[in-house]
Tab-separated table of C-alpha atoms in Angstrom:
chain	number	residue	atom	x	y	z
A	1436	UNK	CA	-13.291	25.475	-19.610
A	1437	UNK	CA	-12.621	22.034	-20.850
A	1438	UNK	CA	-14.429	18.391	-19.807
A	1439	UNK	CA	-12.194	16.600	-17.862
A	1440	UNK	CA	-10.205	13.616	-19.193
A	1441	UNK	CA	-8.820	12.137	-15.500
A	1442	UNK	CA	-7.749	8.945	-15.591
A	1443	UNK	CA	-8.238	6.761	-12.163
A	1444	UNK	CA	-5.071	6.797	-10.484
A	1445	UNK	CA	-4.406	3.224	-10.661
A	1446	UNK	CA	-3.592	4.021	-14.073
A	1447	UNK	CA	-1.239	7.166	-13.960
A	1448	UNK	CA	2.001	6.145	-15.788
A	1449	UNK	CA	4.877	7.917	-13.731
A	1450	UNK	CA	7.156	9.891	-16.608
A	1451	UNK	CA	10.085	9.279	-14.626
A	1452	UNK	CA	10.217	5.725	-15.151
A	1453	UNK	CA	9.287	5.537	-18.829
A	1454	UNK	CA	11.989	3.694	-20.814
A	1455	UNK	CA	13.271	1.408	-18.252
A	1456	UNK	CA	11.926	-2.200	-17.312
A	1457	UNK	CA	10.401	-1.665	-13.862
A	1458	UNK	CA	7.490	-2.906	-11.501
A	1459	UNK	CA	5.537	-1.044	-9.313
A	1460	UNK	CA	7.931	1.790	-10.663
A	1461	UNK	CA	10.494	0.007	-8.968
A	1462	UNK	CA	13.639	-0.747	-11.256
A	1463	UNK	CA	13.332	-4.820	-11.755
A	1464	UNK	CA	16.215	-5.751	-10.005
A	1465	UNK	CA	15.169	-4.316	-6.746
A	1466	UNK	CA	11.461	-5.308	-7.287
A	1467	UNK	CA	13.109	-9.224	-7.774
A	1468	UNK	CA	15.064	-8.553	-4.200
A	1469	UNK	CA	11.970	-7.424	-2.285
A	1470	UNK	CA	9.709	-10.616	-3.939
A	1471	UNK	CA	12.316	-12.948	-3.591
A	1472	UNK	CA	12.688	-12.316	0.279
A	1473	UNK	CA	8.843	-12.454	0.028
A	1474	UNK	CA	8.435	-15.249	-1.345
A	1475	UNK	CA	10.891	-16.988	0.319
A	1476	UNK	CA	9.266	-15.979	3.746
A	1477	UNK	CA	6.083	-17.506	2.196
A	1478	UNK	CA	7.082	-21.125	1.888
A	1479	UNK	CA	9.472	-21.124	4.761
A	1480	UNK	CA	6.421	-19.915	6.781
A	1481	UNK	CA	8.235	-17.043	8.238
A	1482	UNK	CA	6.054	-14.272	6.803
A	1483	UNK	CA	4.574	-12.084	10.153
A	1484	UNK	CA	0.684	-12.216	11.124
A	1485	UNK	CA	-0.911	-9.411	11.173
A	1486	UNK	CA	-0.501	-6.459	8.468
A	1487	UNK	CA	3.267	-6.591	7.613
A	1488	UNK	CA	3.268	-10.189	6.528
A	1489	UNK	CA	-0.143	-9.678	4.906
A	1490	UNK	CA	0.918	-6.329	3.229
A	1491	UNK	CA	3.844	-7.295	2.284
A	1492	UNK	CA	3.349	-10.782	0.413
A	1493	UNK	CA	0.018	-8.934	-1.279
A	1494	UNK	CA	1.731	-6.084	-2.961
A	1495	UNK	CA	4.145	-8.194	-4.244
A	1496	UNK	CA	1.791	-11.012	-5.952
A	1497	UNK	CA	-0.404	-8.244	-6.649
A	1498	UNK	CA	2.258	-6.365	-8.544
A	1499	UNK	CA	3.621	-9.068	-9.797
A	1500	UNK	CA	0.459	-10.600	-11.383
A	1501	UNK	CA	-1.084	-7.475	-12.446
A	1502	UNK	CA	2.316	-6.586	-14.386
A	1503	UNK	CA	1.833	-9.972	-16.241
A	1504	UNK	CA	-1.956	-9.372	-16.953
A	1505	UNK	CA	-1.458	-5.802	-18.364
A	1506	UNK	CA	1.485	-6.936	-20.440
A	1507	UNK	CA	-0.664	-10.080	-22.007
A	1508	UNK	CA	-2.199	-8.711	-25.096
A	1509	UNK	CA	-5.446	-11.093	-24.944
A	1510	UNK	CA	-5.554	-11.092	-21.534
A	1511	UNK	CA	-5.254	-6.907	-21.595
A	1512	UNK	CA	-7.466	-6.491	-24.102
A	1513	UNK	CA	-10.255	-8.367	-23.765
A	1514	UNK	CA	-9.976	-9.931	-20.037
A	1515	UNK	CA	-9.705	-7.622	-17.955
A	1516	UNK	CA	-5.896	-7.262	-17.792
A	1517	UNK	CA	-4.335	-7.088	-14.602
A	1518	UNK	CA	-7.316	-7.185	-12.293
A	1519	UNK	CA	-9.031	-10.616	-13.351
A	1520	UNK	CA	-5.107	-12.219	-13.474
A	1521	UNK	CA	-4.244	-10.524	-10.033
A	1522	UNK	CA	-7.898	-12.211	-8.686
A	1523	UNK	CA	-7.965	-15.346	-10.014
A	1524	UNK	CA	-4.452	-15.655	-9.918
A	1525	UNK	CA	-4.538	-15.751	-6.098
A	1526	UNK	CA	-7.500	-18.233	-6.431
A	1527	UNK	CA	-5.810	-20.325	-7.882
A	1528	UNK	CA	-2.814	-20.229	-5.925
A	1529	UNK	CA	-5.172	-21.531	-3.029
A	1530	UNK	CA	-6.827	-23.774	-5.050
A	1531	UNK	CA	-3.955	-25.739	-6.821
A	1532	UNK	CA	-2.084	-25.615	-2.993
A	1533	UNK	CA	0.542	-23.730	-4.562
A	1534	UNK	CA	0.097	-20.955	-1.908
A	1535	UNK	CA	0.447	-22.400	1.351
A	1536	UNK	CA	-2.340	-23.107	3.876
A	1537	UNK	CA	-0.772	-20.483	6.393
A	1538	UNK	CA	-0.037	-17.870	3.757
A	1539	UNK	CA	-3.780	-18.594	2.429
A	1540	UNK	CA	-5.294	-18.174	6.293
A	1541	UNK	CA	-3.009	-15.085	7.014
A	1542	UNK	CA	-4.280	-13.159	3.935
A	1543	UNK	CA	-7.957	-14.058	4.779
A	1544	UNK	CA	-7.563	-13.201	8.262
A	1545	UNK	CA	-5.912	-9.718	7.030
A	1546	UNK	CA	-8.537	-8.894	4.960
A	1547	UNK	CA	-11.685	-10.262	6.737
A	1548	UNK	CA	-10.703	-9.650	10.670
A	1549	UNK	CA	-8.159	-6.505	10.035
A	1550	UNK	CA	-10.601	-5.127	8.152
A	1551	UNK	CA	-8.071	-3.981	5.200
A	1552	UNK	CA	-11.205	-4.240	2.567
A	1553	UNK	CA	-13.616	-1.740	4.291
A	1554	UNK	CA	-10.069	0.033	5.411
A	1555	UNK	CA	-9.775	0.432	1.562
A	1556	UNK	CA	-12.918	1.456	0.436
A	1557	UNK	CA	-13.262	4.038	3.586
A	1558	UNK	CA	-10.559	6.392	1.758
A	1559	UNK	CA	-11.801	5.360	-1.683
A	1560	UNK	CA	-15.932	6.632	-0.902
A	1561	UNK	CA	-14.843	9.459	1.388
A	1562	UNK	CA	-11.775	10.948	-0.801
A	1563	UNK	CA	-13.554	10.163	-4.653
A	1564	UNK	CA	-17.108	12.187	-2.632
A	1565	UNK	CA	-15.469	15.006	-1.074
A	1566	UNK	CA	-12.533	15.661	-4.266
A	1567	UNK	CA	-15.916	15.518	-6.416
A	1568	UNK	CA	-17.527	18.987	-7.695
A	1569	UNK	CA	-20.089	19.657	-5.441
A	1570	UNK	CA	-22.764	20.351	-8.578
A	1571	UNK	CA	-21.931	16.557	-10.091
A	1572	UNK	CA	-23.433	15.052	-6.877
A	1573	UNK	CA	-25.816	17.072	-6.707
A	1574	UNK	CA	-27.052	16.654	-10.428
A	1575	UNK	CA	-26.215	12.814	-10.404
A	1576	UNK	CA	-28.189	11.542	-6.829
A	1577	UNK	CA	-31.486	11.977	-8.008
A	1578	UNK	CA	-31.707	10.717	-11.098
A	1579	UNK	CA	-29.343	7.523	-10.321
A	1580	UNK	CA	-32.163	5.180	-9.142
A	1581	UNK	CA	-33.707	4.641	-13.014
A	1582	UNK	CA	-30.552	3.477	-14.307
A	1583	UNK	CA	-30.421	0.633	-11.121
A	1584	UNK	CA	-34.200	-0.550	-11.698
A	1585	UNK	CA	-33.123	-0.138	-15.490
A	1586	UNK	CA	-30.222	-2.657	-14.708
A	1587	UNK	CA	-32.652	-5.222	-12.898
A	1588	UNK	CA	-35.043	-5.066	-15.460
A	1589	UNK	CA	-32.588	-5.536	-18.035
A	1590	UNK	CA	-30.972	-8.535	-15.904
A	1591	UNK	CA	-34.638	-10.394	-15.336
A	1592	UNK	CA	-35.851	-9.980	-18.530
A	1593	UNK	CA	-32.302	-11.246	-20.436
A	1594	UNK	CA	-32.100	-14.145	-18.194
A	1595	UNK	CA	-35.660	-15.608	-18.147
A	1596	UNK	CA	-35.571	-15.424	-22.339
A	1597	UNK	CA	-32.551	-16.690	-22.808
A	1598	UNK	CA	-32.645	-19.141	-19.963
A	1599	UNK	CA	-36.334	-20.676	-21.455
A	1600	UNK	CA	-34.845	-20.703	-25.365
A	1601	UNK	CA	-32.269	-22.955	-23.437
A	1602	UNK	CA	-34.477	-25.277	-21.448
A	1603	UNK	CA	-34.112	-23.751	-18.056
A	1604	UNK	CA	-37.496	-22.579	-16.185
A	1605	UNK	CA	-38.290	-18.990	-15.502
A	1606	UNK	CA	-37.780	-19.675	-12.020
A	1607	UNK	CA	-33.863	-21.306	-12.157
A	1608	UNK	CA	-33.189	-18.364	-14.478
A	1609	UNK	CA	-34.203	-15.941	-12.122
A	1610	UNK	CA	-34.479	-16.885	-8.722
A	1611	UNK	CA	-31.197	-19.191	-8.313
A	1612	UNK	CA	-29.321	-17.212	-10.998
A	1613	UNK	CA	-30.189	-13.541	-12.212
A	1614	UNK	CA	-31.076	-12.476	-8.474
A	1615	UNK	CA	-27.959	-13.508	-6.873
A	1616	UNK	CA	-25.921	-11.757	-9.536
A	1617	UNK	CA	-27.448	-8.596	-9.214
A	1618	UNK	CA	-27.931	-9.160	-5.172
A	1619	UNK	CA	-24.779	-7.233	-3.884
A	1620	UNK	CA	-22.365	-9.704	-3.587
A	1621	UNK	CA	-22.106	-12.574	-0.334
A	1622	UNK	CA	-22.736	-10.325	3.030
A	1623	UNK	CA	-25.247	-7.914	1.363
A	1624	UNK	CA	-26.413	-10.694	-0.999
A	1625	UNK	CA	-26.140	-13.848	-1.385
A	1626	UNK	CA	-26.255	-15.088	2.403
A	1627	UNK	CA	-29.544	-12.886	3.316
A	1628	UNK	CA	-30.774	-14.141	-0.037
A	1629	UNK	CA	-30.485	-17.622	0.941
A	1630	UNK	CA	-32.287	-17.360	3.964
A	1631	UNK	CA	-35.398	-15.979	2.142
A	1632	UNK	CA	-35.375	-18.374	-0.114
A	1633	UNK	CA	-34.925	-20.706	3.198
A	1634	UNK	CA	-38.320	-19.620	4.696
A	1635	UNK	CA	-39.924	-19.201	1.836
A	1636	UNK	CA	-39.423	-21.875	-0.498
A	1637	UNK	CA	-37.999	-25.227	2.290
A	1638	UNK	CA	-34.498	-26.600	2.961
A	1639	UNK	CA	-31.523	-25.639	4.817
A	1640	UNK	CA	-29.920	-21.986	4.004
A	1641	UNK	CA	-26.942	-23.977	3.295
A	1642	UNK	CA	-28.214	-25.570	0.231
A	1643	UNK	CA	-29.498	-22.828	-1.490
A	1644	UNK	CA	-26.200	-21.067	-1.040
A	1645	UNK	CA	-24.328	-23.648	-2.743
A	1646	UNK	CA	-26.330	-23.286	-5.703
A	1647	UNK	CA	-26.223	-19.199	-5.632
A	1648	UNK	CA	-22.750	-18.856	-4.853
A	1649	UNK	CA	-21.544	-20.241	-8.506
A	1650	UNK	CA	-24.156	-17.545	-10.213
A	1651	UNK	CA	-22.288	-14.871	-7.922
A	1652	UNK	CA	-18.995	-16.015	-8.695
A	1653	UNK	CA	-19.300	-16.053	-12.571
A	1654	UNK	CA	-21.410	-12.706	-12.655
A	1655	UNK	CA	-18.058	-11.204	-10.886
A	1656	UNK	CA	-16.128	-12.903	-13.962
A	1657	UNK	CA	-18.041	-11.635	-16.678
A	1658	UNK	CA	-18.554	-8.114	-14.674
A	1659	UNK	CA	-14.777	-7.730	-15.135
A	1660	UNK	CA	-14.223	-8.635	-18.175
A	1661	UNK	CA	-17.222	-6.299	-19.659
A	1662	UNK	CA	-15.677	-3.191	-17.931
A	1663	UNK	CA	-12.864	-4.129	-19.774
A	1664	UNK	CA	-14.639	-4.382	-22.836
A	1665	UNK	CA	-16.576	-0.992	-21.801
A	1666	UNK	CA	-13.566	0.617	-21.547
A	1667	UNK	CA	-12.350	-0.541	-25.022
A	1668	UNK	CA	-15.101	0.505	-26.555
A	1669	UNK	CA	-15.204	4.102	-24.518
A	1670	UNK	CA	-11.412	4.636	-26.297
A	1671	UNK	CA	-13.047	3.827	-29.710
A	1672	UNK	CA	-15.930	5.981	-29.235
A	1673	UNK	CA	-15.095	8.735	-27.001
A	1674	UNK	CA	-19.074	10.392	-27.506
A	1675	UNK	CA	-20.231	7.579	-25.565
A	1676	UNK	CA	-17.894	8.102	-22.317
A	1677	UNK	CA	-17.082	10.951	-19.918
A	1678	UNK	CA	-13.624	9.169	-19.368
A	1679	UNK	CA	-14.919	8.701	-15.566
A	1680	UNK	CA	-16.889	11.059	-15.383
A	1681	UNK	CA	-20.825	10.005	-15.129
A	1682	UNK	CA	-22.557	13.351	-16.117
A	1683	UNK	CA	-22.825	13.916	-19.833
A	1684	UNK	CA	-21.632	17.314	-20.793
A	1685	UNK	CA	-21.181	18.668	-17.341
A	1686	UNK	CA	-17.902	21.207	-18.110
A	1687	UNK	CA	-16.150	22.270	-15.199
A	1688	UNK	CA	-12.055	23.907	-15.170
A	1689	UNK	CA	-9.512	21.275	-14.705
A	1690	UNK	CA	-7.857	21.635	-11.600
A	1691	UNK	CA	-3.977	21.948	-11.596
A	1692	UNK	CA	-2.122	19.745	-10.198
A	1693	UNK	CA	-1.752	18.372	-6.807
A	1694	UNK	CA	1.289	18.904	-4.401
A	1695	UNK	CA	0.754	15.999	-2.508
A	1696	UNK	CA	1.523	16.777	1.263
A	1697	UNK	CA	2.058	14.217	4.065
A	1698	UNK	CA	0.157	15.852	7.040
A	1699	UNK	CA	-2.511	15.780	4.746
A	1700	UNK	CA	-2.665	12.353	3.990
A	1701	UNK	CA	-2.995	11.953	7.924
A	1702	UNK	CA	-5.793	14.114	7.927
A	1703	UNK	CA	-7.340	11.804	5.174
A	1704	UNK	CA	-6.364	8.670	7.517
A	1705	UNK	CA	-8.610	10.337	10.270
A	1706	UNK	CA	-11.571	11.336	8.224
A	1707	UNK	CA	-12.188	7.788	6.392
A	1708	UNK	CA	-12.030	5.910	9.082
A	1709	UNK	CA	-14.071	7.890	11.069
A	1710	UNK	CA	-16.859	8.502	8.515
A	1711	UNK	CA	-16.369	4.620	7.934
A	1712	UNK	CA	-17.008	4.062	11.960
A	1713	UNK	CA	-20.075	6.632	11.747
A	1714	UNK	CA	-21.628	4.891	9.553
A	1715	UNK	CA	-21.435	1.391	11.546
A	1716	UNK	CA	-22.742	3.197	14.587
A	1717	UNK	CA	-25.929	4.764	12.763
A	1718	UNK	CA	-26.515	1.734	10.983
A	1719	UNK	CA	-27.364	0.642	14.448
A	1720	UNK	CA	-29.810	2.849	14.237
A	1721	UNK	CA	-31.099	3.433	10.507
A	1722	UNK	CA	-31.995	0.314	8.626
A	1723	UNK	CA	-29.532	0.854	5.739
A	1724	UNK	CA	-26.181	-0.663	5.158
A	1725	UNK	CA	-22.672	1.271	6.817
A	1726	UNK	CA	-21.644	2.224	3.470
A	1727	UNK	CA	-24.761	3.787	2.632
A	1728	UNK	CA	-24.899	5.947	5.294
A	1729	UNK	CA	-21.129	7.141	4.971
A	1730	UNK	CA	-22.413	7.625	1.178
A	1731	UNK	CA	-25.109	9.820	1.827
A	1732	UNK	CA	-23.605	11.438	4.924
A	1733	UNK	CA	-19.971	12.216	3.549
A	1734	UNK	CA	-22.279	13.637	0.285
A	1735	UNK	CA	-24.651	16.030	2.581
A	1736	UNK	CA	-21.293	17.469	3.899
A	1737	UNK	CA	-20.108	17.911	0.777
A	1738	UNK	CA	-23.074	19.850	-0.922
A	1739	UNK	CA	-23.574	21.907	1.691
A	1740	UNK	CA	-19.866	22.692	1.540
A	1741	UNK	CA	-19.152	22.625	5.687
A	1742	UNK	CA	-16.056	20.838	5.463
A	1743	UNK	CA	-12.707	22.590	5.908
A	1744	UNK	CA	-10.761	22.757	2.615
A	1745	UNK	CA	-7.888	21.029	4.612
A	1746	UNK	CA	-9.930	18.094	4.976
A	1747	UNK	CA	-11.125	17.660	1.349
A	1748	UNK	CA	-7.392	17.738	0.268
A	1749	UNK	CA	-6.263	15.575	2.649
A	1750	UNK	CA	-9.042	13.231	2.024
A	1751	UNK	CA	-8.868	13.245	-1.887
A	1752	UNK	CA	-4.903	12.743	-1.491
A	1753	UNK	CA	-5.421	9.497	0.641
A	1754	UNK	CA	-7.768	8.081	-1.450
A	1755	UNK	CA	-5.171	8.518	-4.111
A	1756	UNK	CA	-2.236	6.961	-2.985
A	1757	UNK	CA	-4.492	4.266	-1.714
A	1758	UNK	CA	-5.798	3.917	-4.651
A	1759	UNK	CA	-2.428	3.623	-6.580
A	1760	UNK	CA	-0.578	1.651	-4.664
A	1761	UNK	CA	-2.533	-1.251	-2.814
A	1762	UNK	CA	-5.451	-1.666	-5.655
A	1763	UNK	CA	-3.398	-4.994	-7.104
A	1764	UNK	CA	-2.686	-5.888	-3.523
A	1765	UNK	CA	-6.099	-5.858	-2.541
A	1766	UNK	CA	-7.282	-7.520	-5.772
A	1767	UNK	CA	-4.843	-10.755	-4.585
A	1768	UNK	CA	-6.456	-10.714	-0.970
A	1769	UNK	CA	-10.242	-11.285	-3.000
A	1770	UNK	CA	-8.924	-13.770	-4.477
A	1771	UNK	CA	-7.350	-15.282	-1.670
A	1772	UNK	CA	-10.523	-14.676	0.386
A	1773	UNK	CA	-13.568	-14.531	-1.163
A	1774	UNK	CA	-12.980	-15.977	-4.282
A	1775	UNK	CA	-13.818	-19.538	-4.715
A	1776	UNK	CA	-12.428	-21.296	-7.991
A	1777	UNK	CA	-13.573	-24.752	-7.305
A	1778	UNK	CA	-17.103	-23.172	-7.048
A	1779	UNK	CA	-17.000	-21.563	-10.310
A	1780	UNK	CA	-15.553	-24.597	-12.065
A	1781	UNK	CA	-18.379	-26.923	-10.708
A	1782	UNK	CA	-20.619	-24.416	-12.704
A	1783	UNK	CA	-19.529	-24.318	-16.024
A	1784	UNK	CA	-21.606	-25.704	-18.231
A	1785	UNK	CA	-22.162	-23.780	-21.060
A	1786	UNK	CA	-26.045	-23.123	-20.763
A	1787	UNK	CA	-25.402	-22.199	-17.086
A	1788	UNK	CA	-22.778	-19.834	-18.235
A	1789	UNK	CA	-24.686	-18.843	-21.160
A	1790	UNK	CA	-27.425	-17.469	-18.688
A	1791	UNK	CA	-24.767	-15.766	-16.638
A	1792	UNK	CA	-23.568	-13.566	-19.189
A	1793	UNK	CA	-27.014	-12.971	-20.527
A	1794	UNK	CA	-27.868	-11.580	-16.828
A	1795	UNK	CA	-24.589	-9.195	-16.749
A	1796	UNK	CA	-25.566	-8.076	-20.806
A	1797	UNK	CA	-28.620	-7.372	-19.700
A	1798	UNK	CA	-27.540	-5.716	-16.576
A	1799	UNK	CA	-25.548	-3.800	-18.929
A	1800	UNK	CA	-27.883	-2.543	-21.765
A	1801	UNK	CA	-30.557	-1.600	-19.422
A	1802	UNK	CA	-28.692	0.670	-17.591
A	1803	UNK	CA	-26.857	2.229	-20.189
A	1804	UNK	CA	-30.153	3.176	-22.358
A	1805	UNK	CA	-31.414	4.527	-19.252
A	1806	UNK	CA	-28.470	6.125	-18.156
A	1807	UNK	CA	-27.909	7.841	-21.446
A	1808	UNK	CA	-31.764	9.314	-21.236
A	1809	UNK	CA	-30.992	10.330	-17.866
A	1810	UNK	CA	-28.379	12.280	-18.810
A	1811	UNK	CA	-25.441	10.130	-17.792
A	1812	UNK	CA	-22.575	9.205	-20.470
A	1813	UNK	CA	-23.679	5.675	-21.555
A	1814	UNK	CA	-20.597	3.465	-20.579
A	1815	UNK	CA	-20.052	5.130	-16.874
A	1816	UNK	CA	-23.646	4.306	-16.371
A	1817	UNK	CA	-23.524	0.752	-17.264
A	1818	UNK	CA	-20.535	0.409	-15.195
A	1819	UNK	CA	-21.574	1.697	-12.134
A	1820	UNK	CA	-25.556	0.985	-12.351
A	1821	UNK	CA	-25.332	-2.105	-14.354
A	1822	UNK	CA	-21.709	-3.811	-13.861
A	1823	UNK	CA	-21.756	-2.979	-10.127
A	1824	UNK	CA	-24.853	-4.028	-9.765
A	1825	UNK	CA	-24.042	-8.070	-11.110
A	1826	UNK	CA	-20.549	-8.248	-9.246
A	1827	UNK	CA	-19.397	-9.551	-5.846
A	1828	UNK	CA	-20.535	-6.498	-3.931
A	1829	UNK	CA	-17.589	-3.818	-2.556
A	1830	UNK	CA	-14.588	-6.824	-3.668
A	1831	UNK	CA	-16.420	-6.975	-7.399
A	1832	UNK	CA	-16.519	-3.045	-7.134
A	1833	UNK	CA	-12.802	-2.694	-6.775
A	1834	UNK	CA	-12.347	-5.787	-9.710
A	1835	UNK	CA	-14.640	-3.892	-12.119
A	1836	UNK	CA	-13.774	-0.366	-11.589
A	1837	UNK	CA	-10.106	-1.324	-11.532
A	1838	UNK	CA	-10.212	-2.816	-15.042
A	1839	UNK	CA	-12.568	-0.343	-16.378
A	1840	UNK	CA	-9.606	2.197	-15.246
A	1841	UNK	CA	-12.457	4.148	-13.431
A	1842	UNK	CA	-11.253	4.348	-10.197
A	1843	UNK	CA	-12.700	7.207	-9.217
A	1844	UNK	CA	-16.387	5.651	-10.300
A	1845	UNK	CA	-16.579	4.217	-6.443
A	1846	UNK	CA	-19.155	6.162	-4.543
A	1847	UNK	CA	-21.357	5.216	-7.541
A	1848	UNK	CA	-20.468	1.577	-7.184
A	1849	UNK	CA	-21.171	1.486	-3.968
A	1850	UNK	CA	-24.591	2.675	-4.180
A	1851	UNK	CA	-24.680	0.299	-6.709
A	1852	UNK	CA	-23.884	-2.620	-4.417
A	1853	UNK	CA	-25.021	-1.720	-0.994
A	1854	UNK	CA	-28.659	-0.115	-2.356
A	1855	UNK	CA	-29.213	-1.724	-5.051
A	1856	UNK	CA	-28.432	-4.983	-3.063
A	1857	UNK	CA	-31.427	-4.536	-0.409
A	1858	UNK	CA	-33.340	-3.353	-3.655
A	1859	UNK	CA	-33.000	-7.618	-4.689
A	1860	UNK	CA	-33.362	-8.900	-1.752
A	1861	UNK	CA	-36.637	-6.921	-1.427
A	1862	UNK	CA	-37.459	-8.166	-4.523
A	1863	UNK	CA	-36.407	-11.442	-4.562
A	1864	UNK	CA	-39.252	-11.896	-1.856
A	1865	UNK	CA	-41.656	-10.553	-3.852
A	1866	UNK	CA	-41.000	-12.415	-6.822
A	1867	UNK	CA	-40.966	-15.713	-4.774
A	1868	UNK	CA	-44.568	-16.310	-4.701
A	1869	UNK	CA	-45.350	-16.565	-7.999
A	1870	UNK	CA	-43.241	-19.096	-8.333
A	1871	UNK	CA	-44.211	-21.588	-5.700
């Protein structure tokens, strides 16, 4: 019996390939061929609509970029590495004009109306729930809600001290900054969020989101880099990390391993997507958000252990080779699409900023002193409960789990986003009152 020491599998080095220069494990002459015809499809405007142009000119940035941000010492070590240069990369690709306008609309049209992001995160909640041991959810569900109020608390109290030692009111700190970090990102949070603030406090919906929208944007920033920095400090001080795994001490045999098998992967196809359409079509009816019902639903299968053992595999072997090969692609379509650089610029001033990373510390330290009494490893838990909690909702989960090499972190991310996200908003109503 041994604890397990997976790593996500984003970050599985393929033996093969060692001692040769190579990209996406492609040797680097044929990775310049397929880019080149890319890219040259991109500026002659040539590239397809629809999922082969988008695909194909986002796995190759994405590659690309990443490559360069996990080769960059700084940048690898303390920013995030290939996820924060593969995200704002893109941004900035759009905002300098250097991408063109079609390329631009074609990626946001891929991931917003093609639905490639919740395509994405389908495999990832429904193959990382049902490859998990049955015991870890089971042990981990109850308990998980401490560390998330521990994260808000944490967040609140951060911001509102440091924001009045630097002149800012209680209320800027927290209503038009610390909430809309922690709120679950634009859908789930900071849209809803300004429409409460809308009928509650005066003026158009559209004014308060310009102002909550740079908060959002540089929690996501900081979010990234600190699971870097999480996962630095997890490699120094291995006590303090389950290397992915949230549950301190849980011991379970490592399993051998897999034989990856097509007709399972299809199998894997068919059960995310139709968990991921279940859960639309009782969100109709229960007032929680479609990933939290494919959370808890794809979980109650799993404990009760109904589910075919063909399914499982087939499920857990999608989410991997989704997970491997269209992480850095999906990282350049958030950047593309919901990233917005010119809104984070107009933001930086350095007590605004200041007060941003004091709500994402806080975020942090809350939930991993919690965590850690709960019974979770310390870093997992401020990932997931704190780090997921002040990022851009399911985009920020991908960003943070990706450069926290914690891949397999996402069903905890999600609850994270999605729950803890109608947790703010609740709040955020609440705390409005005492501040008119």
């Amino acid at each position: 019996m041994e604890k397990t020491n997976q790593q996500a599998p984003t970050d599985v080095p393929e033996k093969k390939n060692r001692g040769r220069f190579s990209i996406f494990n492609i040797p680097i002459l044929w990775f310049v061929i397929f880019a080149a015809v890319a890219i040259y499809a991109m500026y002659t405007e040539n590239l397809p609509a629809g999922m082969i142009g988008g695909l194909l000119i986002m796995m190759v940035l994405g590659e690309l970029l990443g490559w360069l941000g996990n080769h960059t010492p700084i940048v690898r070590t303390f920013l995030g590495g290939g996820a924060i240069v593969a995200i704002f990369g893109a941004a900035y690709l759009v905002y300098s004009g250097l991408m063109p306008e079609s390329t631009s609309t074609l990626i946001s049209e891929f991931m917003k109306d093609s639905d490639f992001l919740n395509f994405y995160i389908a495999a990832l909640i429904t193959g990382s729930i049902l490859g998990m041991e049955s015991k870890i959810l089971v042990k981990a569900g109850v308990r998980y809600a401490l560390p998330l109020l521990a994260a808000v608390a944490g967040a609140v109290l951060l911001a509102a001290l440091v924001g009045m030692i630097l002149g800012f009111s209680v209320q800027e700190a927290v209503l038009v900054i610390a909430m809309p970090i922690m709120g679950g990102g634009m859908g789930a949070g900071a849209v809803p969020m300004s429409q409460v603030y809308s009928e509650m406090l005066g003026n158009d919906p559209g004014y308060y989101l310009s102002i909550l929208v740079p908060a959002l944007a540089l929690g996501n920033v900081f979010a990234i880099i600190i699971a870097s920095v999480l996962n630095m400090i997890g490699n120094k001080y291995p006590n303090l990390t389950g290397n992915g795994q949230l549950i301190r001490n849980f011991h379970y045999e490592k399993k051998e391993t897999t034989r990856y098998d097509l007709s399972k992967m299809g199998i894997g196809v068919l059960a995310a997507v139709s968990f991921y359409i279940l859960g639309n079509i009782l969100g109709d009816f229960i007032p929680l958000h479609p990933y939290a019902i494919m959370i808890i639903l794809v979980a109650v299968l799993k404990v009760a252990n109904v589910m075919p053992e063909i399914i499982i595999e087939g499920a857990s072997q999608w989410y991997e080779f989704v997970a491997r090969n269209w992480t850095n692609a999906l990282l350049i379509g958030i950047g593309v699409a919901y990233t917005d650089l010119e809104a984070v610029l107009n933001a930086l001033s350095v007590e605004y900023v200041v007060i941003v990373l004091a709500v994402v510390i806080g975020a942090v330290i809350g939930s991993g002193i919690i965590g850690k009494f709960m019974g979770f490893y310390p870093i997992e838990a401020a990932i997931t409960a704190g780090l997921c909690m002040a990022n851009m909702g399911g985009t920020g989960d991908v960003a943070v789990l990706s450069a926290a090499r914690r891949m397999e972190l996402m069903p905890f991310a999600q609850i994270s986003s999605r729950l803890g996200g109608a947790l703010i908003l609740l709040l955020a109503s609440l705390f409005i009152p005492f501040f008119i």
